[in-house]
Short mmCIF file of C-alpha atoms in Angstrom, two decimals:
data_model
loop_
_atom_site.label_atom_id
_atom_site.label_comp_id
_atom_site.label_asym_id
_atom_site.label_seq_id
_atom_site.Cartn_x
_atom_site.Cartn_y
_atom_site.Cartn_z
CA MET A 1 -23.08 -3.56 -11.20
CA ALA A 2 -20.25 -3.16 -14.85
CA ASP A 3 -18.51 -5.80 -16.05
CA MET A 4 -14.94 -6.02 -14.85
CA LYS A 5 -13.34 -6.01 -18.43
CA ILE A 6 -9.53 -7.80 -17.99
CA TYR A 7 -7.91 -8.41 -21.50
CA THR A 8 -4.74 -10.53 -21.76
CA ASP A 9 -3.83 -9.49 -25.45
CA PRO A 10 -0.58 -8.05 -25.87
CA ASP A 11 -1.43 -6.41 -28.72
CA ILE A 12 -3.94 -4.27 -26.94
CA LEU A 13 -2.60 -1.77 -24.75
CA TYR A 14 -3.56 1.26 -22.88
CA ASP A 15 -1.88 4.77 -21.59
CA ASP A 16 -0.92 3.79 -18.31
CA ILE A 17 1.95 0.80 -18.58
CA TYR A 18 3.14 -0.28 -15.14
CA ILE A 19 6.08 -3.10 -15.64
CA PHE A 20 6.74 -4.34 -12.03
CA ASP A 21 9.89 -6.40 -11.03
CA GLU A 22 8.43 -7.30 -7.94
CA ASN A 23 8.35 -4.12 -5.58
CA ASN A 24 10.23 -1.78 -8.41
CA ILE A 25 8.85 -0.15 -11.15
CA VAL A 26 9.94 1.34 -14.80
CA VAL A 27 10.03 5.09 -15.25
CA LYS A 28 11.82 7.04 -17.81
CA ASN A 29 13.24 9.98 -17.23
CA ASN A 30 10.61 10.24 -14.19
CA VAL A 31 7.86 9.58 -16.39
CA LEU A 32 5.84 5.82 -16.78
CA PRO A 33 6.94 4.49 -20.34
CA GLU A 34 4.80 5.31 -23.12
CA LYS A 35 2.46 2.40 -25.12
CA LYS A 36 4.69 2.46 -28.36
CA GLU A 37 7.99 1.75 -25.78
CA ALA A 38 6.61 -1.07 -23.55
CA GLU A 39 8.23 -3.44 -26.00
CA SER A 40 11.30 -2.44 -26.07
CA ILE A 41 11.29 -2.91 -22.26
CA CYS A 42 9.79 -6.03 -22.33
CA THR A 43 7.49 -8.99 -24.01
CA VAL A 44 4.43 -11.37 -22.68
CA LYS A 45 7.05 -14.11 -22.96
CA ASP A 46 9.22 -11.77 -20.39
CA CYS A 47 6.75 -12.04 -18.12
CA ARG A 48 5.19 -13.55 -15.37
CA GLU A 49 1.63 -11.94 -15.37
CA PHE A 50 0.40 -9.35 -17.97
CA PHE A 51 -2.87 -8.11 -18.41
CA SER A 52 -5.02 -4.81 -19.36
CA GLU A 53 -7.75 -3.08 -17.79
CA PRO A 54 -9.31 -1.46 -20.31
CA ASP A 55 -11.65 0.60 -17.82
CA PHE A 56 -9.13 2.02 -15.67
CA ASN A 57 -6.57 2.51 -18.99
CA TYR A 58 -3.62 0.53 -17.79
CA SER A 59 -1.73 -2.07 -18.82
CA ALA A 60 0.53 -4.09 -16.49
CA PHE A 61 3.21 -6.44 -16.37
CA MET A 62 5.45 -8.29 -13.76
CA LEU A 63 8.68 -9.51 -15.20
CA ARG A 64 9.87 -13.13 -14.65
CA GLU A 65 13.55 -11.81 -13.38
CA THR A 66 15.63 -8.29 -13.34
CA LYS A 67 16.42 -7.73 -17.29
CA SER A 68 18.98 -4.27 -18.11
CA LEU A 69 17.08 -1.91 -19.68
CA PRO A 70 17.09 0.36 -22.23
CA ASP A 71 18.61 4.03 -22.27
CA GLY A 72 17.02 6.54 -20.31
CA PHE A 73 14.35 3.78 -18.42
CA SER A 74 15.07 2.86 -14.63
CA TYR A 75 14.02 0.61 -12.14
CA ILE A 76 12.14 2.72 -8.69
CA PRO A 77 11.02 1.30 -5.40
CA LEU A 78 7.45 1.16 -5.41
CA ARG A 79 7.12 3.08 -2.65
CA GLN A 80 9.09 5.90 -4.50
CA PHE A 81 7.02 5.96 -7.10
CA PHE A 82 4.25 6.80 -4.62
CA PHE A 83 5.48 9.81 -3.45
CA ASP A 84 7.09 10.46 -6.77
CA PHE A 85 3.77 9.98 -8.60
CA PRO A 86 1.50 10.84 -6.49
CA GLU A 87 -1.81 11.17 -9.18
CA LYS A 88 -0.52 7.59 -10.56
CA LYS A 89 0.00 5.95 -6.69
CA ALA A 90 -3.90 4.74 -7.19
CA GLY A 91 -3.35 2.77 -10.48
CA ALA A 92 0.00 1.51 -9.62
CA ALA A 93 -1.36 -0.09 -6.60
CA ARG A 94 -4.35 -1.64 -8.09
CA ALA A 95 -2.70 -3.31 -10.92
CA HIS A 96 0.71 -4.34 -8.59
CA GLY A 97 -2.69 -5.99 -6.36
CA PHE A 98 -4.15 -7.77 -9.26
CA LEU A 99 -0.65 -9.09 -10.87
CA LYS A 100 -0.06 -10.19 -7.76
CA LEU A 101 -3.73 -12.09 -7.17
CA ARG A 102 -3.31 -13.78 -10.51
CA GLU A 103 -0.27 -14.87 -10.08
CA MET A 104 -1.20 -16.08 -6.48
CA TYR A 105 -4.25 -17.81 -6.84
CA ARG A 106 -4.00 -20.19 -9.93
CA PHE A 107 -6.28 -22.67 -8.65
CA CYS A 108 -9.29 -23.19 -5.82
CA PRO A 109 -7.40 -23.66 -2.60
CA SER A 110 -11.17 -25.44 -1.61
CA CYS A 111 -11.25 -27.81 -4.68
CA GLY A 112 -8.66 -27.24 -7.11
CA GLY A 113 -10.23 -26.16 -10.03
CA GLU A 114 -9.11 -23.73 -12.20
CA LEU A 115 -9.48 -20.16 -11.42
CA LYS A 116 -10.64 -17.45 -13.97
CA ASP A 117 -10.49 -13.54 -13.61
CA ASP A 118 -14.34 -12.90 -12.77
CA SER A 119 -16.51 -10.55 -14.89
CA GLU A 120 -18.12 -9.09 -12.48
CA PHE A 121 -15.73 -8.56 -9.57
CA THR A 122 -12.08 -7.73 -8.50
CA ALA A 123 -11.73 -11.38 -8.02
CA ARG A 124 -10.56 -14.88 -9.61
CA ARG A 125 -13.84 -17.35 -9.67
CA CYS A 126 -13.22 -21.37 -9.55
CA VAL A 127 -14.96 -22.80 -12.68
CA LYS A 128 -15.33 -25.48 -11.07
CA CYS A 129 -17.14 -24.85 -7.90
CA GLY A 130 -18.05 -21.00 -8.22
CA ASN A 131 -16.10 -20.01 -5.15
CA LEU A 132 -14.75 -16.18 -5.37
CA LEU A 133 -10.93 -15.11 -4.25
CA PHE A 134 -10.45 -11.62 -4.08
CA PRO A 135 -7.64 -9.23 -3.39
CA ARG A 136 -5.98 -9.60 -0.12
CA ILE A 137 -6.30 -5.97 2.05
CA GLU A 138 -5.33 -5.96 5.97
CA PRO A 139 -6.83 -2.81 7.32
CA ALA A 140 -4.24 -0.87 9.38
CA ILE A 141 -4.18 2.17 11.68
CA ILE A 142 -2.29 5.22 12.21
CA VAL A 143 -2.45 7.69 15.00
CA LEU A 144 -1.40 10.92 15.76
CA VAL A 145 -1.54 11.92 19.76
CA HIS A 146 -1.86 15.48 20.91
CA ARG A 147 -0.66 16.42 24.72
CA GLY A 148 -1.31 20.23 24.42
CA ASP A 149 1.31 21.55 22.34
CA GLU A 150 2.65 18.34 21.63
CA ILE A 151 2.63 15.21 19.57
CA LEU A 152 3.73 11.62 20.36
CA LEU A 153 6.03 10.37 17.66
CA VAL A 154 7.67 6.96 18.10
CA ARG A 155 11.19 5.12 16.00
CA ASN A 156 10.20 1.82 15.17
CA LYS A 157 12.62 -0.66 15.38
CA SER A 158 11.47 -2.32 12.14
CA HIS A 159 12.43 0.75 10.34
CA THR A 160 15.36 1.04 8.22
CA LYS A 161 15.68 4.70 8.44
CA ASN A 162 16.72 6.65 11.52
CA PHE A 163 13.20 8.63 11.56
CA TRP A 164 10.13 9.29 13.91
CA ALA A 165 6.66 7.96 12.95
CA CYS A 166 2.83 8.25 14.34
CA VAL A 167 1.79 5.01 16.54
CA ALA A 168 0.20 2.22 13.72
CA GLY A 169 -0.91 -1.54 13.56
CA PHE A 170 -3.38 -4.03 12.03
CA VAL A 171 -6.58 -4.52 13.26
CA GLU A 172 -7.35 -7.60 14.90
CA ILE A 173 -10.61 -10.01 13.82
CA GLY A 174 -13.49 -8.76 15.64
CA GLU A 175 -11.82 -5.49 16.68
CA THR A 176 -13.62 -1.75 15.92
CA VAL A 177 -11.19 0.65 14.17
CA GLU A 178 -11.61 2.62 16.67
CA ASP A 179 -10.64 -0.39 19.71
CA CYS A 180 -7.91 -0.93 17.39
CA VAL A 181 -6.25 2.77 18.14
CA HIS A 182 -6.66 2.18 21.47
CA ARG A 183 -5.09 -0.77 22.09
CA GLU A 184 -2.28 0.04 19.47
CA VAL A 185 -1.50 3.30 21.44
CA ARG A 186 -1.84 1.13 24.94
CA GLU A 187 0.07 -1.44 23.90
CA GLU A 188 2.98 0.45 22.55
CA THR A 189 3.23 3.38 24.62
CA GLY A 190 1.29 2.55 27.65
CA LEU A 191 -0.73 5.26 27.59
CA GLU A 192 -4.90 6.08 27.56
CA ILE A 193 -6.24 8.22 25.01
CA LYS A 194 -9.62 9.88 24.54
CA ASN A 195 -11.54 11.94 21.26
CA VAL A 196 -10.30 9.53 18.39
CA VAL A 197 -11.40 11.35 15.54
CA TYR A 198 -11.22 9.81 11.94
CA ARG A 199 -9.40 11.66 9.45
CA GLY A 200 -8.40 9.82 6.37
CA SER A 201 -7.20 6.61 4.28
CA GLN A 202 -4.47 5.45 2.18
CA SER A 203 -3.92 2.78 0.16
CA TRP A 204 -0.37 1.45 1.21
CA PRO A 205 0.50 -2.07 -0.60
CA PHE A 206 3.70 -2.87 1.30
CA PRO A 207 2.37 -5.47 1.10
CA ASP A 208 -1.07 -5.02 0.94
CA GLN A 209 -2.58 -2.06 3.96
CA LEU A 210 -5.35 0.41 4.28
CA MET A 211 -4.02 2.93 6.12
CA LEU A 212 -6.88 4.51 8.29
CA ALA A 213 -6.07 7.56 9.81
CA PHE A 214 -6.83 8.76 13.07
CA THR A 215 -6.21 11.62 15.64
CA ALA A 216 -6.53 11.11 19.42
CA GLU A 217 -5.97 13.21 22.31
CA TYR A 218 -3.61 12.21 25.48
CA ASP A 219 -6.01 10.81 28.13
CA SER A 220 -3.66 9.58 30.79
CA GLY A 221 -0.33 7.41 31.88
CA GLU A 222 3.43 7.78 31.43
CA ILE A 223 5.21 6.55 28.40
CA ARG A 224 6.14 2.61 28.67
CA ILE A 225 7.52 1.64 25.34
CA GLN A 226 6.71 -2.68 24.13
CA GLU A 227 10.19 -2.50 23.53
CA GLU A 228 9.90 -5.87 20.94
CA GLU A 229 8.01 -3.06 18.87
CA LEU A 230 9.91 0.15 19.55
CA SER A 231 12.96 1.44 20.60
CA ASP A 232 11.53 4.87 21.87
CA ALA A 233 8.93 7.07 21.79
CA ARG A 234 8.26 10.89 22.66
CA TRP A 235 6.83 14.24 22.96
CA PHE A 236 7.78 16.92 20.43
CA LYS A 237 6.56 20.27 20.15
CA LYS A 238 5.23 20.81 16.54
CA ASP A 239 8.18 23.44 16.21
CA CYS A 240 11.12 20.77 16.69
CA LEU A 241 10.56 17.84 15.17
CA PRO A 242 12.63 14.93 14.64
CA GLU A 243 12.99 13.40 11.31
CA ILE A 244 9.76 12.93 9.58
CA PRO A 245 8.36 10.60 6.78
CA LYS A 246 7.94 12.03 3.49
CA PRO A 247 5.66 14.02 2.19
CA GLY A 248 3.05 11.91 0.87
CA SER A 249 2.87 9.43 3.73
CA VAL A 250 -0.52 9.06 5.41
CA ALA A 251 2.23 9.62 8.52
CA TRP A 252 3.57 12.89 7.13
CA ASN A 253 -0.01 14.13 6.25
CA LEU A 254 -1.39 13.62 10.29
CA ILE A 255 1.62 15.40 11.23
CA ASN A 256 1.20 18.14 9.10
CA ASP A 257 -2.37 18.35 9.15
CA ARG A 258 -2.99 17.70 5.80
CA PHE A 259 -6.21 15.69 5.77
#
């Protein structure tokens, strides 16, 4: 395995500049800032964390606090960035995740020793006991259930927008992803499914998810929603859909057969 190079020299910047204010990211006229523009936005003293990763050609900053930006620059939510900049979303997810790792893990939870960036893995290593701490990744499933020419969509109580999406949920300890698909559909809607097929995946760092997408077929049962989670669940024909998540989201890709 090649060495993982992490630089913290503010004079060494790379082509992609990711400047974050928590879960917002700085853009200029709908593109990422250029290297020469980074200093006009912030310096290292303005940041809680900063590093560059040359193998991935980016530099990443986490601001200490929200600050006024020069003309032409603006903050946009990281979720929106994922939709607007699909070619940059993997880099932004990596940068944001490793910034959080470096900020959260400064001392070893096992022995209290100082943590340093590891030279081999995307991780933090204890200089005292050698313990490795990796970025947190939470696997979650999302499944589109078919019944003839209809699909099952649900409305989640936690969503701030009034859209319909697919059944989804986190994988539990000791559970296969296929088991999780069956369990989540059963828990949220009371339905049994069959013919579960893996379709694809998407990094979704809100906060640390890896979404694993599936399709399945209805087997049996009547809809009985899990009222703690859902406000509604219904069958819809593909030519008469309600409001669904934006293009680029894993739910949109499933519903529109883009995997």
